[in-house]
PDB file of C-alpha atoms in Angstrom:
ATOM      1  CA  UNK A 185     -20.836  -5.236  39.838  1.00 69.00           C
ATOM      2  CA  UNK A 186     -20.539  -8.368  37.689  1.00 71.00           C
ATOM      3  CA  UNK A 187     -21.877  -6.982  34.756  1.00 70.00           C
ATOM      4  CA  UNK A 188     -19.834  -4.236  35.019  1.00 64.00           C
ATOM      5  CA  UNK A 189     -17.066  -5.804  35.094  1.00 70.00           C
ATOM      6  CA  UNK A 190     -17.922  -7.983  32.105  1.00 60.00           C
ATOM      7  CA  UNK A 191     -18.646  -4.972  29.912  1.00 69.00           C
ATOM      8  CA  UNK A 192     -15.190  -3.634  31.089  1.00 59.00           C
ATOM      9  CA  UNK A 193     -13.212  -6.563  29.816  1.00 59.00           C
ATOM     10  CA  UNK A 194     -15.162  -6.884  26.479  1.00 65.00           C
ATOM     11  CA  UNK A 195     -14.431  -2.868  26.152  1.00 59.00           C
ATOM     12  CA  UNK A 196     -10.984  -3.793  26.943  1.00 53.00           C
ATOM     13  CA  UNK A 197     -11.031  -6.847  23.974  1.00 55.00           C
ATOM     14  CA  UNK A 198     -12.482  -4.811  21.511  1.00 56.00           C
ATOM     15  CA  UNK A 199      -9.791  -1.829  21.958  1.00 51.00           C
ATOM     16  CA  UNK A 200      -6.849  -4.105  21.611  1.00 50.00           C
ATOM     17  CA  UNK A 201      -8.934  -6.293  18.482  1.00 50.00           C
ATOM     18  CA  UNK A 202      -7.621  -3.422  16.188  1.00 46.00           C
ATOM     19  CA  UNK A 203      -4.406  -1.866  17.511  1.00 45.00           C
ATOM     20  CA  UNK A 204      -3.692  -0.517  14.068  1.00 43.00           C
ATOM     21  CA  UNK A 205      -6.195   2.115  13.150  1.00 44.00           C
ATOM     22  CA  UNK A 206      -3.697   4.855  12.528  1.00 40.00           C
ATOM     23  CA  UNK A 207      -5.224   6.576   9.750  1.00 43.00           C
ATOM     24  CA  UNK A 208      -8.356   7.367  12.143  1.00 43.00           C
ATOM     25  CA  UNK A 209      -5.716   9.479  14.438  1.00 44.00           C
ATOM     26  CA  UNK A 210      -5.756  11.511  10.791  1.00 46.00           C
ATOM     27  CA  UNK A 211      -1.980  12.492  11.758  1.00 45.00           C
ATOM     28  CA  UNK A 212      -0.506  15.706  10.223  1.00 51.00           C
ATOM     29  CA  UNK A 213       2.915  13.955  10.436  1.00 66.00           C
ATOM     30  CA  UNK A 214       2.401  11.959   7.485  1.00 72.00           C
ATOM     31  CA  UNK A 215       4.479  13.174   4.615  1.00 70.00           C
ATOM     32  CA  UNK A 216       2.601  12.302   1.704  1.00 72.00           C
ATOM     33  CA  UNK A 217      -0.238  14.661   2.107  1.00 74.00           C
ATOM     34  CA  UNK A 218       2.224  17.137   0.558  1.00 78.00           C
ATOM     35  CA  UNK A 219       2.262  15.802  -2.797  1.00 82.00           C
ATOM     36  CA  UNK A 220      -0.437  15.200  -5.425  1.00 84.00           C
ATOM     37  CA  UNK A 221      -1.506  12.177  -6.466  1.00 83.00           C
ATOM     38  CA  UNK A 222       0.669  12.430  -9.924  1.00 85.00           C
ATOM     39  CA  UNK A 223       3.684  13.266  -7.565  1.00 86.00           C
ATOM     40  CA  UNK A 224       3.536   9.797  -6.015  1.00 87.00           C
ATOM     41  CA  UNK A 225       2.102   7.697  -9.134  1.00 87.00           C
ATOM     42  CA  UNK A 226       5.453   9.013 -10.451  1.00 88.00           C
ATOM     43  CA  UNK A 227       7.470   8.232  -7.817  1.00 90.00           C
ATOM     44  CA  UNK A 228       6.471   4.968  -7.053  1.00 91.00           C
ATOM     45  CA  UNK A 229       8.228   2.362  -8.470  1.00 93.00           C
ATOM     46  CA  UNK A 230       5.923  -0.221  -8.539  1.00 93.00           C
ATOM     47  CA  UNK A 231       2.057   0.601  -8.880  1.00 93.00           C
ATOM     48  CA  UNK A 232      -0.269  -2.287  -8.386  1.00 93.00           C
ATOM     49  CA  UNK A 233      -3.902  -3.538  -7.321  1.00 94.00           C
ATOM     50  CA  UNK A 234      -3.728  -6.199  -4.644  1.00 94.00           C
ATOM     51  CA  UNK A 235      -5.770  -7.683  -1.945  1.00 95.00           C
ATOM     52  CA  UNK A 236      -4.591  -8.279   1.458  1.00 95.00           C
ATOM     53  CA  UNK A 237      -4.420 -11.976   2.352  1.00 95.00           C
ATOM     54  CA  UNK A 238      -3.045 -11.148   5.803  1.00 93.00           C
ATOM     55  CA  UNK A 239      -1.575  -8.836   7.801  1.00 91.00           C
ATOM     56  CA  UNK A 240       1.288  -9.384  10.824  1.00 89.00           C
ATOM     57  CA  UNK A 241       4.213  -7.925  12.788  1.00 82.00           C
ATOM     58  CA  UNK A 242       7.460  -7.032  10.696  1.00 69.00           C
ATOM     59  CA  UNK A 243       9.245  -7.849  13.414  1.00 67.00           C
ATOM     60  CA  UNK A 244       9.052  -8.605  17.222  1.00 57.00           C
ATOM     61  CA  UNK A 245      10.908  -5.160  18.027  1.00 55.00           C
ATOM     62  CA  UNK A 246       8.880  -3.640  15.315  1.00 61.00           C
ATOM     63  CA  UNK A 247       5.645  -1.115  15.509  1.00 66.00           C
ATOM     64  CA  UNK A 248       5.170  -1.800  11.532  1.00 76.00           C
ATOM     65  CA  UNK A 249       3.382  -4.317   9.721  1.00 89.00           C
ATOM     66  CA  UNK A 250       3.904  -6.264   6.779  1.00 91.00           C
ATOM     67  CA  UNK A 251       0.932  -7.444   4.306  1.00 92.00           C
ATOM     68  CA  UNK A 252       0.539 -10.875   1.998  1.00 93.00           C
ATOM     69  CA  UNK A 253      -0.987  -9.525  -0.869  1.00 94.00           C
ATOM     70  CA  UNK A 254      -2.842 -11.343  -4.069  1.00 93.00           C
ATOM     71  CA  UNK A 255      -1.778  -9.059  -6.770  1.00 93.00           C
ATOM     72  CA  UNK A 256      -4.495  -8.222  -9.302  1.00 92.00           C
ATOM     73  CA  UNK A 257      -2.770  -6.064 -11.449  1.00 91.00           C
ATOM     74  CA  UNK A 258       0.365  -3.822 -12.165  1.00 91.00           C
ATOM     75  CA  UNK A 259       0.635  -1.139 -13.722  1.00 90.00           C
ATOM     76  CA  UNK A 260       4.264  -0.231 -13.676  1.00 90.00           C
ATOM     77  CA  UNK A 261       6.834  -2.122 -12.097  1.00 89.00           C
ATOM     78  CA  UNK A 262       6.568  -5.543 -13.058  1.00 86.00           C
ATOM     79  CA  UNK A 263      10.142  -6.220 -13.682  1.00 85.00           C
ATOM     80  CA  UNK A 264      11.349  -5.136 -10.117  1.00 85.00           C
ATOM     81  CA  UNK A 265       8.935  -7.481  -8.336  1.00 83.00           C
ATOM     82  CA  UNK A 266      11.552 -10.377  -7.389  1.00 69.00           C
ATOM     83  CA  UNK A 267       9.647 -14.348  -7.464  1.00 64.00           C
ATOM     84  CA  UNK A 268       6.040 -13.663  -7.767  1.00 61.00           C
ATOM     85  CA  UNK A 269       4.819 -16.997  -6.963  1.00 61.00           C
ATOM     86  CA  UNK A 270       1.468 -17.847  -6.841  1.00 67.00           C
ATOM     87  CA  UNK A 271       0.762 -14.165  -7.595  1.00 85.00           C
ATOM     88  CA  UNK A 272       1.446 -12.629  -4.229  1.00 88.00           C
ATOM     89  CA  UNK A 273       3.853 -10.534  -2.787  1.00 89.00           C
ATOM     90  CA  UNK A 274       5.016  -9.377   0.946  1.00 90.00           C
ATOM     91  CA  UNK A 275       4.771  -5.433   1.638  1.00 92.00           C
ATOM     92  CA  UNK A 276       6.499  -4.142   4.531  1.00 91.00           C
ATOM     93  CA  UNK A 277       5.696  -0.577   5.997  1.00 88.00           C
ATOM     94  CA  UNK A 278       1.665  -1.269   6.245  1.00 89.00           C
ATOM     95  CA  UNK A 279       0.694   1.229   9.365  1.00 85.00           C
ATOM     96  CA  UNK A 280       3.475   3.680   9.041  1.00 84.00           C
ATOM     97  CA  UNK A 281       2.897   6.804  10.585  1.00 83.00           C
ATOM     98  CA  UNK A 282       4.585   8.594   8.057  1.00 84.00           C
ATOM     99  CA  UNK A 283       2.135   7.453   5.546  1.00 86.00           C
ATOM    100  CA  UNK A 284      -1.378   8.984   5.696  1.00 83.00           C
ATOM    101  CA  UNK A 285      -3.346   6.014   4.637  1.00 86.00           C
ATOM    102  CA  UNK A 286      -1.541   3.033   5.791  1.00 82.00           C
ATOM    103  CA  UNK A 287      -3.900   0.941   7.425  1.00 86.00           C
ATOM    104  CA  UNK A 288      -4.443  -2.190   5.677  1.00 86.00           C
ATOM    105  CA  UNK A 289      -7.191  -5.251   7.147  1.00 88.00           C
ATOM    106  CA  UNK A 290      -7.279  -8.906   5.377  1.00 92.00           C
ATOM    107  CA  UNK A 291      -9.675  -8.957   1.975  1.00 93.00           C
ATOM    108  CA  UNK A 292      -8.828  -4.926   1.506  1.00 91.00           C
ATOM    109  CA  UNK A 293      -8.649  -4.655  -2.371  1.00 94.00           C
ATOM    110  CA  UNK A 294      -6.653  -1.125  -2.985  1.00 94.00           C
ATOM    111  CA  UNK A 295      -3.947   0.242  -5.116  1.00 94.00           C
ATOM    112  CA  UNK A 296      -0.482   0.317  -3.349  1.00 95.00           C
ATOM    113  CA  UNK A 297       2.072   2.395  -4.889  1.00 94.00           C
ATOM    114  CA  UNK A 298       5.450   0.742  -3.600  1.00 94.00           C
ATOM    115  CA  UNK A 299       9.275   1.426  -3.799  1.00 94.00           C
ATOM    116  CA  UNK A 300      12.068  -1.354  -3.964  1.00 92.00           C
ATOM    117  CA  UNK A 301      14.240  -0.847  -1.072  1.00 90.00           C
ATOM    118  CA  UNK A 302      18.412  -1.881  -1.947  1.00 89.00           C
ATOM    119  CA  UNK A 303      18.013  -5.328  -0.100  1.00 87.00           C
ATOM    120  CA  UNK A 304      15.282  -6.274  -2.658  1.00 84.00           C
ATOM    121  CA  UNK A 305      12.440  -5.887   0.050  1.00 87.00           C
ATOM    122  CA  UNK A 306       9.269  -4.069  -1.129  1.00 91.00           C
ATOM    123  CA  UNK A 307       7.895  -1.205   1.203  1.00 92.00           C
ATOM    124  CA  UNK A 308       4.518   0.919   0.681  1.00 92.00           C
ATOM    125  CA  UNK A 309       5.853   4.072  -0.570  1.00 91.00           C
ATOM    126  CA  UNK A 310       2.745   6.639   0.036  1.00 90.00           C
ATOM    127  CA  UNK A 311      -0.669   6.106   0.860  1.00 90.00           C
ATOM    128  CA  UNK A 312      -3.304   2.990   0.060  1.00 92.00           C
ATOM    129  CA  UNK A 313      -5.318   4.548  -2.438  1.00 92.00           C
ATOM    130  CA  UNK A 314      -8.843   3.410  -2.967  1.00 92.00           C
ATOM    131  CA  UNK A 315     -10.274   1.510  -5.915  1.00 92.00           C
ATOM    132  CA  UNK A 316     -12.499   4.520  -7.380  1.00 92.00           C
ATOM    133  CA  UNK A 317     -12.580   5.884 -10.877  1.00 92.00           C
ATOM    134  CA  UNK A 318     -10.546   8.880 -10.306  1.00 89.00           C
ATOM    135  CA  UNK A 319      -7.769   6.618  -9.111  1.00 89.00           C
ATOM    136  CA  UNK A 320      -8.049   4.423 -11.840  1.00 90.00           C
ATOM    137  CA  UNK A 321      -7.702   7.159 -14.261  1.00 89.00           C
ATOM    138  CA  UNK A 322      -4.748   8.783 -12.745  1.00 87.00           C
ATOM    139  CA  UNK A 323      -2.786   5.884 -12.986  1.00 89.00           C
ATOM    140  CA  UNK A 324      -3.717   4.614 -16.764  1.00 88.00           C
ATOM    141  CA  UNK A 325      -3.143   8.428 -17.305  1.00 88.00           C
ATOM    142  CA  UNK A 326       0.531   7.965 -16.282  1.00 85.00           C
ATOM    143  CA  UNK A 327       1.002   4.795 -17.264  1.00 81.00           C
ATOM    144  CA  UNK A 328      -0.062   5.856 -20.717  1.00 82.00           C
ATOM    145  CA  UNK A 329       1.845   8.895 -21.120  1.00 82.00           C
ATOM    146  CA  UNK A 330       5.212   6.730 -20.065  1.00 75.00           C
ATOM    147  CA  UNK A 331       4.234   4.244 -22.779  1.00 66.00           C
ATOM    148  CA  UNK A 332       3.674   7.095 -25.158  1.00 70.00           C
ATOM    149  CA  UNK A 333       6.693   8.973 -24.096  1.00 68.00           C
ATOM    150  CA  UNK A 334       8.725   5.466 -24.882  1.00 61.00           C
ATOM    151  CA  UNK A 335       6.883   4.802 -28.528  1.00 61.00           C
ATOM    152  CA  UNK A 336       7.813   8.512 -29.738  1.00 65.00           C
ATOM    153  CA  UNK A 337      11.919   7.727 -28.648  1.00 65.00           C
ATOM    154  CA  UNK A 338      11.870   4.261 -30.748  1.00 63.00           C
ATOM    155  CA  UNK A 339      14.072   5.041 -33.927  1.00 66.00           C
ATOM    156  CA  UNK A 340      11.303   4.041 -36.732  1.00 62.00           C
ATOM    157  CA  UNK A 341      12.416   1.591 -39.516  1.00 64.00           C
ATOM    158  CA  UNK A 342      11.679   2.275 -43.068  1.00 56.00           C
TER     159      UNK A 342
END
């Protein structure tokens, strides 16, 4: 009866260790499954690699989290994100339900795509996206065509 009651309690421990795993519910609710993955590079207005340093309640009334990140790289965006010291960055909206892939643990290394909220916060905008070749590419892809798009509307000096 002991034992049992032992293996109950450690059941119990390990079910509330990760409270978070929304994206394993694979929720039809989540709005950016309805766009492809140019739809959201372009909307985003910050793209960046990052890993997550840690990961905490927004608030105490709050179901959301909000990351630490160490930002590896951005791709587009730089100018909107507001004192980057030490090269990290606070991301509210980690484990939205609204968001397909929203899950984020401490020493994740993905690609957020983010949006600057009017009170200067910075909020995941769609899904975590993986660091995998195809991702990569789609977002040089856009990132080049912007810079492109910009060099072609320069007035040339002769």
């Amino acid at each position: 009866m002991k034992l049992f009651i032992v293996i109950v309690f450690i059941a119990h421990i390990i079910v509330h260790i990760q409270p978070f795993q929304i994206d394993d519910l694979k929720l039809t609710t989540c709005s950016d499954r309805q766009l492809s993955l140019q739809a959201l590079i372009k909307r985003a207005d910050v793209i960046l690699s990052a890993t997550v340093l840690s990961v905490k309640k927004f608030k105490s009334y709050s179901d959301f989290l909000e990351a630490r990140i160490s930002i590896r790289r951005i791709w587009k965006g730089e100018h909107l994100i507001p004192s980057r010291r030490f090269g990290q960055l606070t991301v509210q909206g980690i484990a939205n339900p609204s968001i397909c892939h929203s899950r984020a643990v401490e020493k994740d290394t993905k690609i957020f795509l983010l949006k600057l909220l009017k009170d200067g916060r910075i909020q995941l905008d769609s899904s975590l996206l993986s660091i995998n070749l195809a991702n990569l590419d789609a977002v040089s892809a856009y990132v080049q065509a912007c810079y492109s798009i910009l060099l072609r509307s320069l007035p040339v000096e002769n």
